[in-house]
Short mmCIF file of C-alpha atoms and ligand atoms in Angstrom, two decimals:
data_model
loop_
_atom_site.label_atom_id
_atom_site.label_comp_id
_atom_site.label_asym_id
_atom_site.label_seq_id
_atom_site.Cartn_x
_atom_site.Cartn_y
_atom_site.Cartn_z
CA MET A 1 -0.82 2.31 19.95
CA ASP A 2 -1.86 5.81 17.94
CA PHE A 3 -2.12 5.58 14.28
CA TYR A 4 -2.87 8.44 12.31
CA TYR A 5 -4.23 7.63 9.28
CA LEU A 6 -6.46 8.53 6.21
CA PRO A 7 -8.71 5.54 5.17
CA GLY A 8 -8.34 6.17 1.32
CA SER A 9 -4.49 6.17 1.60
CA ALA A 10 -2.96 2.63 0.69
CA PRO A 11 0.12 2.99 2.72
CA CYS A 12 -2.46 3.44 5.87
CA ARG A 13 -4.23 0.49 4.64
CA ALA A 14 -1.29 -1.56 4.38
CA VAL A 15 -0.31 -0.85 7.85
CA GLN A 16 -3.93 -1.71 8.89
CA MET A 17 -3.80 -5.37 7.61
CA THR A 18 -0.48 -5.66 9.02
CA ALA A 19 -1.80 -4.86 12.70
CA ALA A 20 -4.59 -7.25 12.07
CA ALA A 21 -2.41 -9.89 10.87
CA VAL A 22 -0.08 -9.53 13.80
CA GLY A 23 -3.16 -8.99 16.65
CA VAL A 24 -2.43 -5.44 17.80
CA GLU A 25 -5.07 -3.07 18.25
CA LEU A 26 -4.65 0.33 16.72
CA ASN A 27 -6.03 3.50 18.42
CA LEU A 28 -7.16 5.01 15.16
CA LYS A 29 -6.64 8.90 14.70
CA LEU A 30 -8.18 9.94 11.42
CA THR A 31 -5.94 12.79 10.08
CA ASN A 32 -7.79 15.09 7.83
CA LEU A 33 -5.13 16.14 5.31
CA MET A 34 -7.55 18.35 3.30
CA ALA A 35 -8.00 20.24 6.47
CA GLY A 36 -4.22 20.49 6.77
CA GLU A 37 -4.33 18.61 10.17
CA HIS A 38 -0.99 17.17 9.51
CA MET A 39 0.76 20.53 9.45
CA LYS A 40 -0.42 21.28 13.00
CA PRO A 41 2.55 21.88 15.50
CA GLU A 42 1.53 18.81 17.50
CA PHE A 43 1.50 16.54 14.76
CA LEU A 44 4.86 17.84 13.48
CA LYS A 45 6.33 17.20 16.48
CA LEU A 46 5.47 13.62 15.93
CA ASN A 47 6.55 13.19 12.24
CA PRO A 48 8.40 16.63 10.88
CA GLN A 49 7.59 14.73 7.47
CA HIS A 50 3.99 15.38 8.03
CA CYS A 51 2.60 12.18 6.03
CA VAL A 52 0.42 9.63 7.12
CA PRO A 53 0.56 6.53 8.02
CA THR A 54 2.25 7.62 11.35
CA LEU A 55 2.57 5.34 14.19
CA VAL A 56 3.16 6.30 17.94
CA ASP A 57 3.96 3.29 20.17
CA GLY A 58 4.59 5.08 23.67
CA ASP A 59 7.25 7.45 22.90
CA PHE A 60 8.57 6.02 19.79
CA SER A 61 7.12 7.88 16.42
CA LEU A 62 7.64 5.96 13.04
CA TRP A 63 6.30 6.66 9.68
CA GLU A 64 6.77 5.26 6.20
CA SER A 65 4.40 2.52 5.91
CA ARG A 66 6.65 -0.30 5.06
CA ALA A 67 9.03 0.50 8.00
CA ILE A 68 5.92 0.50 10.20
CA MET A 69 4.93 -2.59 8.59
CA ILE A 70 8.23 -4.42 9.55
CA TYR A 71 8.22 -2.72 12.87
CA LEU A 72 4.78 -4.29 13.70
CA VAL A 73 6.04 -7.82 12.91
CA ASP A 74 9.53 -7.58 14.61
CA ARG A 75 7.94 -6.39 17.72
CA TYR A 76 4.87 -7.95 18.05
CA ALA A 77 4.51 -10.82 15.84
CA LYS A 78 4.71 -14.47 17.06
CA GLY A 79 6.45 -16.47 14.39
CA GLU A 80 8.17 -15.42 11.38
CA LYS A 81 5.79 -16.10 8.41
CA LEU A 82 4.89 -12.38 7.58
CA TYR A 83 8.52 -11.49 7.26
CA PRO A 84 10.97 -14.33 7.18
CA LYS A 85 14.28 -14.49 9.16
CA ASP A 86 15.97 -16.48 6.54
CA PRO A 87 18.10 -13.80 4.61
CA GLN A 88 17.27 -14.82 1.18
CA LYS A 89 13.60 -15.10 1.89
CA ARG A 90 13.50 -11.96 3.80
CA ALA A 91 15.32 -10.34 0.93
CA VAL A 92 12.89 -11.12 -1.74
CA VAL A 93 10.30 -9.71 0.81
CA ASN A 94 12.17 -6.65 0.95
CA GLN A 95 12.76 -6.68 -3.00
CA ARG A 96 8.73 -6.55 -3.75
CA LEU A 97 8.13 -3.92 -0.84
CA TYR A 98 10.64 -1.79 -2.45
CA PHE A 99 9.13 -2.49 -5.76
CA ASP A 100 5.74 -1.74 -4.63
CA MET A 101 7.21 1.66 -3.36
CA GLY A 102 9.35 2.75 -6.14
CA THR A 103 7.58 1.19 -9.08
CA LEU A 104 4.25 -0.25 -8.79
CA TYR A 105 2.67 2.58 -6.56
CA GLN A 106 5.13 4.95 -7.61
CA ARG A 107 3.89 4.78 -11.41
CA PHE A 108 0.29 4.78 -10.25
CA GLY A 109 0.71 8.12 -8.66
CA ASP A 110 2.91 9.59 -11.45
CA TYR A 111 0.03 9.13 -13.64
CA TYR A 112 -2.97 9.68 -11.59
CA TYR A 113 -2.14 12.43 -8.83
CA PRO A 114 -0.90 15.19 -10.95
CA GLN A 115 -4.18 15.00 -12.92
CA ILE A 116 -5.96 15.01 -9.55
CA PHE A 117 -4.14 17.53 -7.61
CA GLU A 118 -2.58 19.54 -10.31
CA GLY A 119 -5.04 19.63 -12.95
CA ALA A 120 -2.49 18.30 -15.26
CA ALA A 121 -3.30 16.52 -18.81
CA ALA A 122 -2.98 12.91 -19.02
CA ASN A 123 0.36 11.60 -19.95
CA SER A 124 0.28 8.53 -22.19
CA GLU A 125 3.93 7.52 -21.53
CA ASN A 126 3.11 7.34 -17.81
CA TYR A 127 0.09 5.28 -18.42
CA ARG A 128 2.26 2.94 -20.28
CA LYS A 129 4.62 2.62 -17.48
CA ILE A 130 1.76 1.27 -15.09
CA GLY A 131 1.28 -1.51 -17.57
CA GLU A 132 4.84 -2.25 -17.52
CA ALA A 133 4.93 -2.65 -13.37
CA LEU A 134 2.06 -4.89 -13.77
CA GLU A 135 3.90 -7.10 -16.06
CA PHE A 136 6.69 -7.69 -13.51
CA LEU A 137 4.14 -8.27 -11.08
CA GLU A 138 2.65 -10.73 -13.37
CA VAL A 139 5.98 -12.44 -13.68
CA PHE A 140 6.62 -12.51 -10.11
CA LEU A 141 3.42 -14.24 -9.36
CA HIS A 142 3.50 -16.92 -12.47
CA ASP A 143 2.93 -20.11 -10.81
CA GLN A 144 3.33 -18.52 -7.33
CA GLN A 145 0.37 -18.11 -4.46
CA PHE A 146 2.17 -15.29 -3.20
CA VAL A 147 3.96 -12.00 -4.25
CA ALA A 148 7.36 -12.97 -2.57
CA GLY A 149 6.83 -16.63 -3.68
CA GLY A 150 7.22 -19.41 -0.88
CA ASN A 151 4.16 -20.91 0.72
CA CYS A 152 2.76 -18.23 2.98
CA LEU A 153 1.60 -14.59 3.16
CA THR A 154 4.12 -12.22 3.88
CA LEU A 155 4.43 -8.29 3.87
CA ALA A 156 4.89 -7.99 0.42
CA ASP A 157 1.29 -9.45 -0.26
CA LEU A 158 -0.54 -6.82 2.22
CA SER A 159 1.67 -4.07 0.66
CA VAL A 160 0.63 -4.81 -2.83
CA LEU A 161 -2.84 -5.63 -1.86
CA ALA A 162 -3.45 -1.97 -0.50
CA THR A 163 -1.78 -0.70 -3.87
CA LEU A 164 -4.09 -2.95 -6.11
CA THR A 165 -6.92 -2.07 -4.36
CA THR A 166 -6.33 1.77 -4.87
CA PHE A 167 -5.93 0.47 -8.86
CA GLU A 168 -9.36 -0.87 -8.43
CA VAL A 169 -11.26 2.06 -6.93
CA ALA A 170 -9.23 4.36 -9.43
CA GLY A 171 -11.37 1.90 -12.20
CA TYR A 172 -7.69 0.77 -13.45
CA ASP A 173 -8.64 -2.78 -15.05
CA PHE A 174 -5.98 -4.96 -14.51
CA SER A 175 -8.02 -8.38 -15.19
CA GLY A 176 -5.88 -8.99 -18.40
CA TYR A 177 -3.01 -9.62 -15.90
CA LYS A 178 -4.13 -13.23 -15.28
CA SER A 179 -1.86 -14.20 -12.26
CA VAL A 180 -2.22 -10.87 -10.71
CA HIS A 181 -6.06 -11.03 -11.08
CA GLU A 182 -6.24 -14.42 -9.48
CA TRP A 183 -3.86 -13.43 -6.75
CA TYR A 184 -5.86 -10.44 -6.05
CA GLY A 185 -9.20 -12.62 -5.69
CA ARG A 186 -7.51 -15.04 -3.69
CA ILE A 187 -5.39 -12.81 -1.45
CA GLN A 188 -8.41 -11.03 -0.04
CA LYS A 189 -10.05 -14.63 1.47
CA VAL A 190 -7.06 -15.02 3.49
CA ALA A 191 -5.51 -11.66 4.48
CA LEU A 192 -6.67 -10.50 7.77
CA GLY A 193 -8.20 -6.87 7.73
CA ALA A 194 -8.86 -7.28 4.04
CA ASP A 195 -12.38 -6.46 4.69
CA ILE A 196 -11.36 -3.05 6.29
CA ASN A 197 -8.82 -2.48 3.55
CA ARG A 198 -11.85 -2.77 1.04
CA GLU A 199 -14.13 -0.54 2.94
CA TRP A 200 -11.63 1.90 3.47
CA ALA A 201 -10.46 2.33 -0.05
CA GLU A 202 -13.81 3.48 -1.19
CA ALA A 203 -13.00 6.61 0.36
CA ALA A 204 -10.56 7.45 -2.25
CA ARG A 205 -12.84 6.55 -5.11
CA GLN A 206 -14.20 10.43 -5.50
CA PHE A 207 -10.75 11.52 -6.08
CA PHE A 208 -10.44 9.05 -9.61
CA GLU A 209 -13.79 9.82 -10.81
CA LYS A 210 -13.01 12.25 -13.53
CA VAL A 211 -9.58 10.73 -14.37
CA LYS A 212 -9.78 8.67 -17.72
CA ALA A 213 -7.52 6.39 -19.49
CA PRO A 214 -5.56 8.37 -22.04
CA ALA A 215 -6.59 7.56 -25.98
CA GLN A 216 -4.47 4.64 -26.99
N1 GSH Y 1 5.88 6.39 1.07
C1 GSH Y 1 5.15 6.78 1.99
C2 GSH Y 1 4.01 7.64 1.50
C3 GSH Y 1 2.98 8.22 2.52
C4 GSH Y 1 2.05 9.24 1.50
O1 GSH Y 1 2.43 9.80 0.45
N2 GSH Y 1 1.20 9.90 2.73
C5 GSH Y 1 0.29 10.61 1.69
C6 GSH Y 1 -0.97 10.38 1.82
S1 GSH Y 1 -1.33 8.85 1.07
C7 GSH Y 1 0.47 11.95 2.73
O2 GSH Y 1 0.45 12.18 4.11
N3 GSH Y 1 0.58 13.17 2.21
C8 GSH Y 1 0.58 14.48 2.92
C9 GSH Y 1 2.18 14.97 2.83
O3 GSH Y 1 3.12 14.21 2.75
O4 GSH Y 1 2.02 16.06 3.46
C10 GSH Y 1 4.84 5.62 2.84
O5 GSH Y 1 4.68 4.45 2.34
O6 GSH Y 1 4.26 5.80 3.78
#
């Protein structure tokens, strides 16, 4: 299976951890966005939306990290722990995956990426909203071992772990969110591929070096 990726990218790392959890080997295809490799005609044939992660399984090509994660489990996982079949349990995992994509990681990006890629000034309202998203996550994790509750690790944990590892290399201090912080330490000990997630995330650190928290 060909996996087009960039190590610093949180969505790519979430897929990497899912592949490790499911036990499938990925043929790593490093895709240098800075050099425009994602805009080459051969890549656009695989993914007209020109983003990583992109997975190519035979003649099937798929992008959107959480869609790829679900595909890997549906197609290759033994058992249903990572993505439960029970409709309500699955719905909670889905809710957390959408929360990660549309709220947690989205708000992180809204604050950091305009500063990094467009030279924009820090926006204190966008910074505040990152904290609010973390408060939501804190509520989800209160008295819970896993992001979607229940008694085992799911895709929601892998998705949020990849996101929060980017928070960490960005220098965003979330230690004040007690349940989140404890979960973050705990989950890295049990998630397969968490060591590679950690290692790959370092590639992103350089981008965040000049971005500071706004004066409060
Ligand atoms: N929601 C997407 C986000 C993917 C994404 O934004 N990828 C970035 C790298 S982190 C990218 O490929 N950007 C280049 C582009 O979109 O042209 C996912 O979770 O897969």
